[in-house]
Amino acid sequence: MSDVDIKSVLTENRLFKPSAEFTAKARLKPDDLKALHQQAEEDYEGFWANQARQHIDWHTPFTKTLDDSQAPHFKWFTDGTMNVSYNCIDRHLANKADKTAIIFEGEAGDTRHISYQQLHDDVCQFANALKTKGISKGDRVVIYMPMVPEAVIAMQACARIGAIHSIVFGGFSADSLRDRIDDAQAAMLITADGGTRGGKIVGLKEAADKALSSGCDSINDVIVLKRSGHDINMQDGRDTWWSDAIAGQDKTCEPEWVEAEHPLFLLYTSGSTGKPKGIVHSSAGYLLNAVTSNLWVFDLQDDDIFWCTADVGWITGHTYVAYGPLATGASIVIFEGAPVIPDAGRFWKMVEQHKITVFYTAPTAIRALMKFGDDYPNKYDLSSLRLLGTVGEPINPEAWMWYHTVIGKERCPIVDTWWQTETGANVLTPIPGVTVTKPGSCTFALPGMAVDIVNEEGEFITEANKGGYLVITKPWPSMVRTVWGDDERYIDTYFPKFDGKYYLAGDSARRDEDGYFWIMGRIDDVLNVSGHRLGTMEIESALVAHEAVVEAAVVSRPHEVKGEAIVAFVICKEDRPVGEDAEKMVAELRSWVGEQIGAIAKPDDIRFADGLPKTRSGKIMRRLLRTIAAGEEITSDTSTLENEAVVAQLQGEA
Ligand code: WTA
């Protein structure tokens, strides 16, 4: 169970009611929410069937709702056919063709508005280009792009023809890209010459070339978007510029009507073992929860401008950028750049300029911007905002209060949304016009989501403030279907306990005396750095792959802005490096991990010792390492350790 200290949040009892102004306009009023919960309780399957009929345009209507015959491989709406891209674009053309679908802003300040009609035409042209290159239903396409509209166009184009996309975040290294391409056996890679971030060019094509030269035999074609404009190498017969690929292509493309369960995408995410796993999402079930949560949680209405700051490389950028909001016919904002370029007022300037009404970001961004003070947000007119959201990690009450007062001017409800790559969409979250919020709590489960907390034996914990395993006790439409190519791993990871009855989220949680959920942290060896999931084993494997390293253990320590910082304890083959040698080795290992995984995985601290603290049975004392990493006093007895002397070395005292 997690070691997180819950005392600080146990004292949090401030309550915030949604303003009357917000509730008056809100899509869901208290009675509507009550009715939804009641319907879901009375007839769970009927509830989801109704939602699916209401929110998805079907090509062939489904007659079966839930198929649990192969549990825990659940299937939804199996005999229905539909197309996700049709649902995100075509169905709006009758009355919203000229409405802005995407407002794009580049880091340099360049902007573009793309209407639904234009998006349709662009997606169709690109879909036809994919077909010309031989891509068809079921083929895997890896997308390694900067955060530009073409990333969404590429995703939608894949969906249109039934190809399965897998986005690899642009910050991942060549090696990570190669591993994902190989695991997915992708036939095509879509990338760009480069992206811009923090004033620098991110050399995506260079990394792609490196990946392709060290594996990736399944790749036949590479499509390259010109974005940064710097010189890159184009390989004859393999690489095509995006503009050439779409030249002369038709602006219509009949959607491929796929069965509801057809995989829409894979998304690799970290778990407790070394190898990231390809989470498989379905088409209809995924889209359904994407739509309902965008309507219920983000309250999207026709005049809203929704900015979710997540990159499409993460699940949040799938459900709350590329798919969900478009399926509701909303206008979204896409930004390629860093929140502090040219200064820490960038987000707030964009809110003013684009009249953003709904804003969704991560606690790490809020904490980072909060550090720059109130003057930046106060310089801009934030009166267009009506709703704020957060995701990715627990938000500390202090950051919540800053968001509430300085950004939301005490007018905007905050939705603290708990969910995961595997859940596909929000699970625990306030409903903005209804729920009385508490800073730091993700409050309650959405209608139709059966969330609970159980103890080691799988018994429900009813006692207030007692921590346990967070579980979901009934299947839901947007749940992960399997791990790509590894059904066993799906079962071992998500249904390892409690006779496979409940989905195990991997988080620990408690409910307070009012029934509010509080997330306490991960129960497995997964770190949450700036809202990004990283497996400790993944980083350890990268470290031991370095020729100078024999053993490594990775833990985290609390970090003011990033939530958690990565601390690596490393044992070298040669003598323990000290002084300048140690500094050199730290720099070497940090850049090594950057190459192996990506810059987000570089350890913040690296400490060397002659050995790791182990019990006499050889188990690494991770709890002790966490205490050392946090710089806290060691209160446990270390005399039972096999090698007590290393403790002082790891503390930097010897
Ligand atoms: C954590 C991101 C507390 C949690 C959508 C979860 C949160 C993991 C919250 C999933 C939140 C996400 N409060 N913790 N509001 N949102 N988490 O797959 O540990 O990148 O299991 O999905 O992030 O991370 P993932």
Tab-separated table of C-alpha atoms in Angstrom, residues 103-105 300 303-309 331-335 346-360 381-389 403 407 411-412:
chain	number	residue	atom	x	y	z
A	103	ILE	CA	-7.876	27.060	-33.480
A	104	PHE	CA	-4.149	26.476	-33.731
A	105	GLU	CA	-1.380	28.599	-32.273
A	300	LEU	CA	-19.357	21.553	-23.821
A	303	ASP	CA	-20.440	28.502	-28.053
A	304	ASP	CA	-17.637	26.989	-25.994
A	305	ILE	CA	-13.966	27.204	-26.888
A	306	PHE	CA	-12.230	24.292	-25.207
A	307	TRP	CA	-8.527	24.188	-24.572
A	308	CYS	CA	-7.102	20.985	-23.204
A	309	THR	CA	-3.341	21.592	-23.055
A	331	SER	CA	-14.245	24.315	-31.062
A	332	ILE	CA	-10.881	23.295	-29.664
A	333	VAL	CA	-7.547	25.012	-29.230
A	334	ILE	CA	-4.249	23.352	-30.107
A	335	PHE	CA	-0.976	24.930	-29.005
A	346	ARG	CA	1.498	32.710	-22.391
A	347	PHE	CA	-1.454	30.520	-21.348
A	348	TRP	CA	-3.379	33.485	-19.963
A	349	LYS	CA	-2.655	35.592	-23.019
A	350	MET	CA	-4.064	32.798	-25.148
A	351	VAL	CA	-7.164	32.579	-22.963
A	352	GLU	CA	-7.782	36.284	-23.581
A	353	GLN	CA	-6.972	36.186	-27.271
A	354	HIS	CA	-9.025	33.117	-28.202
A	355	LYS	CA	-11.763	33.746	-25.618
A	356	ILE	CA	-11.307	30.307	-24.166
A	357	THR	CA	-14.230	29.225	-22.010
A	358	VAL	CA	-13.178	25.784	-20.774
A	359	PHE	CA	-9.567	25.167	-19.791
A	360	TYR	CA	-8.088	21.781	-18.837
A	381	ASP	CA	-8.708	39.378	-19.345
A	382	LEU	CA	-9.739	35.916	-18.175
A	383	SER	CA	-13.449	36.684	-18.037
A	384	SER	CA	-14.249	34.296	-20.914
A	385	LEU	CA	-13.381	31.329	-18.682
A	386	ARG	CA	-16.305	29.507	-17.137
A	387	LEU	CA	-14.876	26.102	-16.244
A	388	LEU	CA	-11.452	24.773	-15.232
A	389	GLY	CA	-10.141	21.235	-15.087
A	403	TYR	CA	-6.364	28.042	-9.769
A	407	ILE	CA	-7.435	32.024	-12.681
A	411	ARG	CA	-16.498	31.987	-10.527
A	412	CYS	CA	-15.381	28.855	-12.342
